[in-house]
Amino acid sequence: MEAVALFSFEASEADEISFQKRDIIKVTEMEDDSSWVTAEIKGKRGYVPENYISLLPYPWFVGRVSRLEAEKRLRWQDTGVFLVRESESAPGEFSVSVSYGERVEHFRVLEGGGQYCIWDETFCSLNRLVDYYRTHSIAAEKLVFLRDAAASPHLLPHPVRNPYPNPYKTTSQESLLSANLYSHPPHHEREPSQRLHEPVVGKPRLAHALCDYTPPHTAHLHFLRGDVIDLLDCSSSLAWRGRCRGRVGIFPPEYVRPLYH
């Protein structure tokens, strides 16, 4: 999964990685009882302090859910409604469960070398894989495009904080299965990270773009889905002011999700 850096961090150990505030970080492993997560930044992997980052919201990831439970949640949903879960048969791997209406199909996500794939196309994160199959058929025998479900309390549970993506691609599904995954010492052997002593603020400083926004006027801010926006003024309920890609402008608040820390 992906996260945004809330603060800059300078690595002090060889197995840690440095990053700057607002960097997008790929989280590759996360455990409930640890203050450190394993992540990848610009091709380098290592530990980062959990309290320095904020996971970007992806409600389709449901964590440890069984195949049977996934079928129960998805059956009779519209074709293409999906969820991503940790594989029941292969711990640490992932499956995409997709509704075909009267039945549910399961697609195993193969990993190795830092990338993910279901068929021939490979991606640097589960997020990119999901986005691709929203506009390209995930099924070979018929056209099935991933789509979000209408709000439904029984489909997606509360937010999860379980292990997230690990490795990525090679050249074929067979080689992916045998790819050597990145190894690291147990989390409990590390010292807990110290928290930054910054004043607690009631207003968000950053926001995550939920969809593309094409401005009708030059005073508005253009951004794309997934962009991280600096929030400069959130006092109005009709329009917020922010900075993205070096430009400043206003935009409708419903296009973004604030990131609190």
Coordinates of N, CA and C in Angstrom, one line a residue, residues 39-137:
A39 N 9.4 -0.6 4.2 CA 8.9 0.2 3.0 C 9.9 0.3 1.9
E40 N 9.5 0.8 0.8 CA 10.4 1.0 -0.4 C 10.2 2.4 -0.8
I41 N 11.4 3.1 -1.0 CA 11.4 4.4 -1.6 C 12.5 4.5 -2.6
K42 N 12.0 4.9 -3.9 CA 13.0 5.0 -5.0 C 13.8 3.8 -5.2
G43 N 13.2 2.6 -5.0 CA 13.9 1.3 -5.3 C 14.7 0.8 -4.1
K44 N 14.8 1.6 -3.0 CA 15.5 1.1 -1.8 C 14.6 0.7 -0.7
R45 N 14.9 -0.4 -0.1 CA 14.0 -1.0 1.0 C 14.6 -0.9 2.3
G46 N 13.8 -0.7 3.3 CA 14.3 -0.7 4.7 C 13.2 -0.3 5.7
Y47 N 13.6 0.0 6.9 CA 12.6 0.4 7.9 C 12.3 1.9 7.9
V48 N 11.1 2.3 8.2 CA 10.7 3.7 8.4 C 9.8 3.7 9.7
P49 N 9.8 4.8 10.5 CA 9.0 4.9 11.6 C 7.5 5.1 11.3
E50 N 6.7 4.2 11.8 CA 5.3 4.2 11.5 C 4.6 5.6 11.8
N51 N 5.0 6.3 12.8 CA 4.4 7.5 13.2 C 4.8 8.7 12.3
Y52 N 5.7 8.5 11.4 CA 6.1 9.6 10.5 C 5.3 9.5 9.2
I53 N 4.5 8.5 9.0 CA 3.7 8.4 7.7 C 2.2 8.2 8.0
S54 N 1.5 8.5 6.9 CA 0.0 8.3 7.0 C -0.4 7.4 5.8
L55 N -1.0 6.3 6.0 CA -1.5 5.5 4.9 C -2.6 6.2 4.1
L56 N -2.5 6.1 2.8 CA -3.5 6.7 1.9 C -4.7 5.7 1.9
P57 N -5.9 6.3 1.8 CA -7.1 5.5 2.0 C -7.5 4.7 0.8
Y58 N -7.6 3.4 1.0 CA -8.0 2.4 0.0 C -9.0 1.4 0.6
P59 N -10.3 1.7 0.6 CA -11.3 0.9 1.3 C -11.4 -0.5 0.7
W60 N -10.8 -0.8 -0.5 CA -11.0 -2.1 -1.1 C -10.0 -3.1 -0.5
F61 N -9.1 -2.7 0.3 CA -8.2 -3.6 1.0 C -8.7 -4.0 2.3
V62 N -9.0 -5.3 2.5 CA -9.7 -5.8 3.7 C -8.9 -6.7 4.6
G63 N -7.6 -6.9 4.2 CA -6.7 -7.6 5.1 C -7.0 -9.1 5.2
R64 N -7.0 -9.7 6.4 CA -7.1 -11.1 6.6 C -8.6 -11.5 6.5
V65 N -9.0 -11.8 5.3 CA -10.4 -12.3 5.1 C -10.3 -13.6 4.3
S66 N -11.1 -14.6 4.7 CA -11.0 -15.9 4.0 C -11.7 -15.8 2.7
R67 N -11.4 -16.8 1.8 CA -12.0 -17.0 0.5 C -13.5 -17.1 0.7
L68 N -14.0 -17.9 1.6 CA -15.4 -18.1 1.8 C -16.1 -16.8 2.3
E69 N -15.4 -16.0 3.2 CA -16.0 -14.7 3.6 C -16.1 -13.7 2.5
A70 N -15.0 -13.7 1.6 CA -15.0 -12.8 0.5 C -16.2 -13.1 -0.5
E71 N -16.4 -14.4 -0.7 CA -17.6 -14.8 -1.6 C -18.9 -14.4 -1.0
K72 N -19.0 -14.5 0.4 CA -20.2 -14.1 1.0 C -20.5 -12.6 0.9
R73 N -19.4 -11.8 0.9 CA -19.6 -10.4 0.8 C -19.9 -9.9 -0.6
L74 N -19.3 -10.7 -1.6 CA -19.4 -10.2 -3.0 C -20.5 -10.8 -3.8
R75 N -21.0 -12.0 -3.4 CA -22.0 -12.6 -4.3 C -23.2 -11.7 -4.4
W76 N -23.7 -11.6 -5.6 CA -24.9 -10.9 -6.0 C -24.6 -9.4 -6.0
Q77 N -23.4 -9.0 -5.8 CA -23.0 -7.6 -6.1 C -22.9 -7.4 -7.6
D78 N -22.8 -6.2 -8.0 CA -22.7 -5.9 -9.5 C -21.4 -6.5 -10.0
T79 N -21.4 -6.9 -11.2 CA -20.1 -7.5 -11.8 C -19.0 -6.5 -11.8
G80 N -17.9 -6.9 -11.3 CA -16.7 -6.0 -11.2 C -16.4 -5.5 -9.8
V81 N -17.5 -5.5 -8.9 CA -17.2 -5.1 -7.5 C -16.2 -6.1 -6.9
F82 N -15.2 -5.6 -6.2 CA -14.1 -6.4 -5.8 C -13.6 -6.0 -4.4
L83 N -12.7 -6.9 -3.9 CA -11.9 -6.5 -2.7 C -10.5 -7.2 -2.9
V84 N -9.6 -6.7 -2.2 CA -8.2 -7.2 -2.2 C -8.0 -7.7 -0.8
R85 N -7.5 -9.0 -0.7 CA -7.3 -9.6 0.7 C -6.0 -10.4 0.7
E86 N -5.6 -10.6 1.9 CA -4.4 -11.4 2.1 C -4.7 -12.9 1.7
S87 N -3.9 -13.5 0.9 CA -4.2 -14.9 0.5 C -4.3 -15.9 1.6
E88 N -5.3 -16.7 1.6 CA -5.5 -17.7 2.7 C -4.6 -18.8 2.5
S89 N -4.2 -19.2 1.3 CA -3.4 -20.4 1.1 C -1.9 -20.0 1.1
A90 N -1.6 -18.8 0.9 CA -0.2 -18.3 0.8 C 0.0 -17.1 1.7
P91 N 0.2 -17.2 3.0 CA 0.4 -16.0 3.8 C 1.5 -15.1 3.3
G92 N 1.2 -13.8 3.4 CA 2.1 -12.8 2.8 C 1.8 -12.4 1.4
E93 N 1.0 -13.2 0.7 CA 0.6 -12.9 -0.7 C -0.8 -12.4 -0.7
F94 N -1.3 -12.0 -1.9 CA -2.6 -11.3 -2.0 C -3.5 -11.9 -3.1
S95 N -4.8 -11.8 -2.9 CA -5.7 -12.2 -3.9 C -6.7 -11.1 -4.2
V96 N -7.2 -11.0 -5.4 CA -8.3 -10.1 -5.8 C -9.5 -10.9 -6.0
S97 N -10.5 -10.7 -5.2 CA -11.8 -11.4 -5.3 C -12.8 -10.5 -6.0
V98 N -13.4 -11.0 -7.1 CA -14.3 -10.2 -8.0 C -15.6 -10.8 -8.1
S99 N -16.7 -10.0 -8.0 CA -18.0 -10.5 -8.2 C -18.3 -10.6 -9.7
Y100 N -18.9 -11.8 -10.0 CA -19.4 -12.0 -11.4 C -21.0 -12.0 -11.3
G101 N -21.5 -11.4 -10.3 CA -23.0 -11.5 -10.1 C -23.4 -12.7 -9.3
E102 N -23.6 -13.8 -9.9 CA -24.1 -15.0 -9.3 C -23.0 -15.8 -8.7
R103 N -21.7 -15.5 -9.0 CA -20.6 -16.2 -8.5 C -19.4 -15.2 -8.3
V104 N -18.4 -15.7 -7.6 CA -17.2 -14.9 -7.3 C -15.9 -15.5 -7.8
E105 N -15.1 -14.8 -8.5 CA -13.8 -15.3 -9.0 C -12.7 -14.8 -8.2
H106 N -11.6 -15.6 -8.0 CA -10.5 -15.1 -7.2 C -9.2 -15.1 -8.1
F107 N -8.5 -14.0 -8.1 CA -7.3 -13.9 -8.9 C -6.1 -13.7 -8.0
R108 N -5.1 -14.6 -8.1 CA -4.0 -14.6 -7.2 C -3.0 -13.5 -7.7
V109 N -2.5 -12.7 -6.9 CA -1.5 -11.7 -7.2 C -0.1 -12.3 -7.0
L110 N 0.6 -12.3 -8.0 CA 2.0 -12.9 -7.9 C 3.0 -11.8 -7.6
E111 N 4.0 -12.1 -6.8 CA 4.9 -11.0 -6.4 C 6.3 -11.5 -6.5
G112 N 7.2 -10.6 -6.7 CA 8.7 -10.9 -6.8 C 9.4 -9.7 -7.3
G113 N 10.6 -9.4 -6.8 CA 11.5 -8.4 -7.2 C 10.9 -7.0 -7.1
G114 N 9.9 -6.8 -6.2 CA 9.3 -5.5 -5.9 C 8.1 -5.1 -6.8
Q115 N 7.6 -6.1 -7.6 CA 6.4 -5.8 -8.4 C 5.3 -6.8 -8.3
Y116 N 4.1 -6.5 -8.8 CA 3.0 -7.4 -8.7 C 2.3 -7.6 -10.1
C117 N 1.8 -8.8 -10.2 CA 1.1 -9.1 -11.5 C 0.0 -10.2 -11.3
I118 N -1.0 -10.1 -12.2 CA -2.0 -11.2 -12.3 C -1.8 -11.9 -13.6
W119 N -1.7 -11.1 -14.7 CA -1.4 -11.7 -16.0 C 0.0 -11.3 -16.4
D120 N 0.2 -10.7 -17.6 CA 1.5 -10.3 -18.1 C 1.9 -9.0 -17.6
E121 N 1.0 -8.0 -17.4 CA 1.3 -6.7 -17.0 C 1.8 -6.7 -15.5
T122 N 2.9 -5.9 -15.3 CA 3.4 -5.8 -13.9 C 3.3 -4.4 -13.4
F123 N 3.2 -4.3 -12.1 CA 3.0 -3.0 -11.4 C 3.8 -2.8 -10.2
C124 N 4.1 -1.6 -9.8 CA 5.0 -1.3 -8.7 C 4.3 -1.3 -7.4
S125 N 2.9 -1.4 -7.4 CA 2.2 -1.5 -6.2 C 0.8 -2.1 -6.4
L126 N 0.1 -2.6 -5.4 CA -1.2 -3.0 -5.5 C -2.2 -1.9 -6.0
N127 N -1.9 -0.7 -5.6 CA -2.7 0.4 -6.0 C -2.7 0.6 -7.5
R128 N -1.5 0.5 -8.1 CA -1.4 0.6 -9.6 C -2.1 -0.5 -10.3
L129 N -1.9 -1.7 -9.7 CA -2.6 -2.9 -10.3 C -4.1 -2.7 -10.3
V130 N -4.7 -2.3 -9.2 CA -6.1 -2.1 -9.1 C -6.5 -1.0 -10.1
D131 N -5.8 0.1 -10.2 CA -6.2 1.2 -11.1 C -6.2 0.7 -12.5
Y132 N -5.2 -0.1 -12.9 CA -5.1 -0.6 -14.3 C -6.3 -1.4 -14.6
Y133 N -6.8 -2.3 -13.7 CA -7.9 -3.2 -14.1 C -9.2 -2.5 -13.9
R134 N -9.2 -1.3 -13.6 CA -10.5 -0.5 -13.6 C -10.8 -0.2 -15.1
T135 N -9.8 -0.1 -15.9 CA -10.0 0.2 -17.3 C -9.6 -0.9 -18.3
H136 N -9.1 -1.9 -17.8 CA -8.7 -3.1 -18.6 C -9.3 -4.3 -17.9
S137 N -9.8 -5.2 -18.8 CA -10.5 -6.4 -18.2 C -9.6 -7.3 -17.4

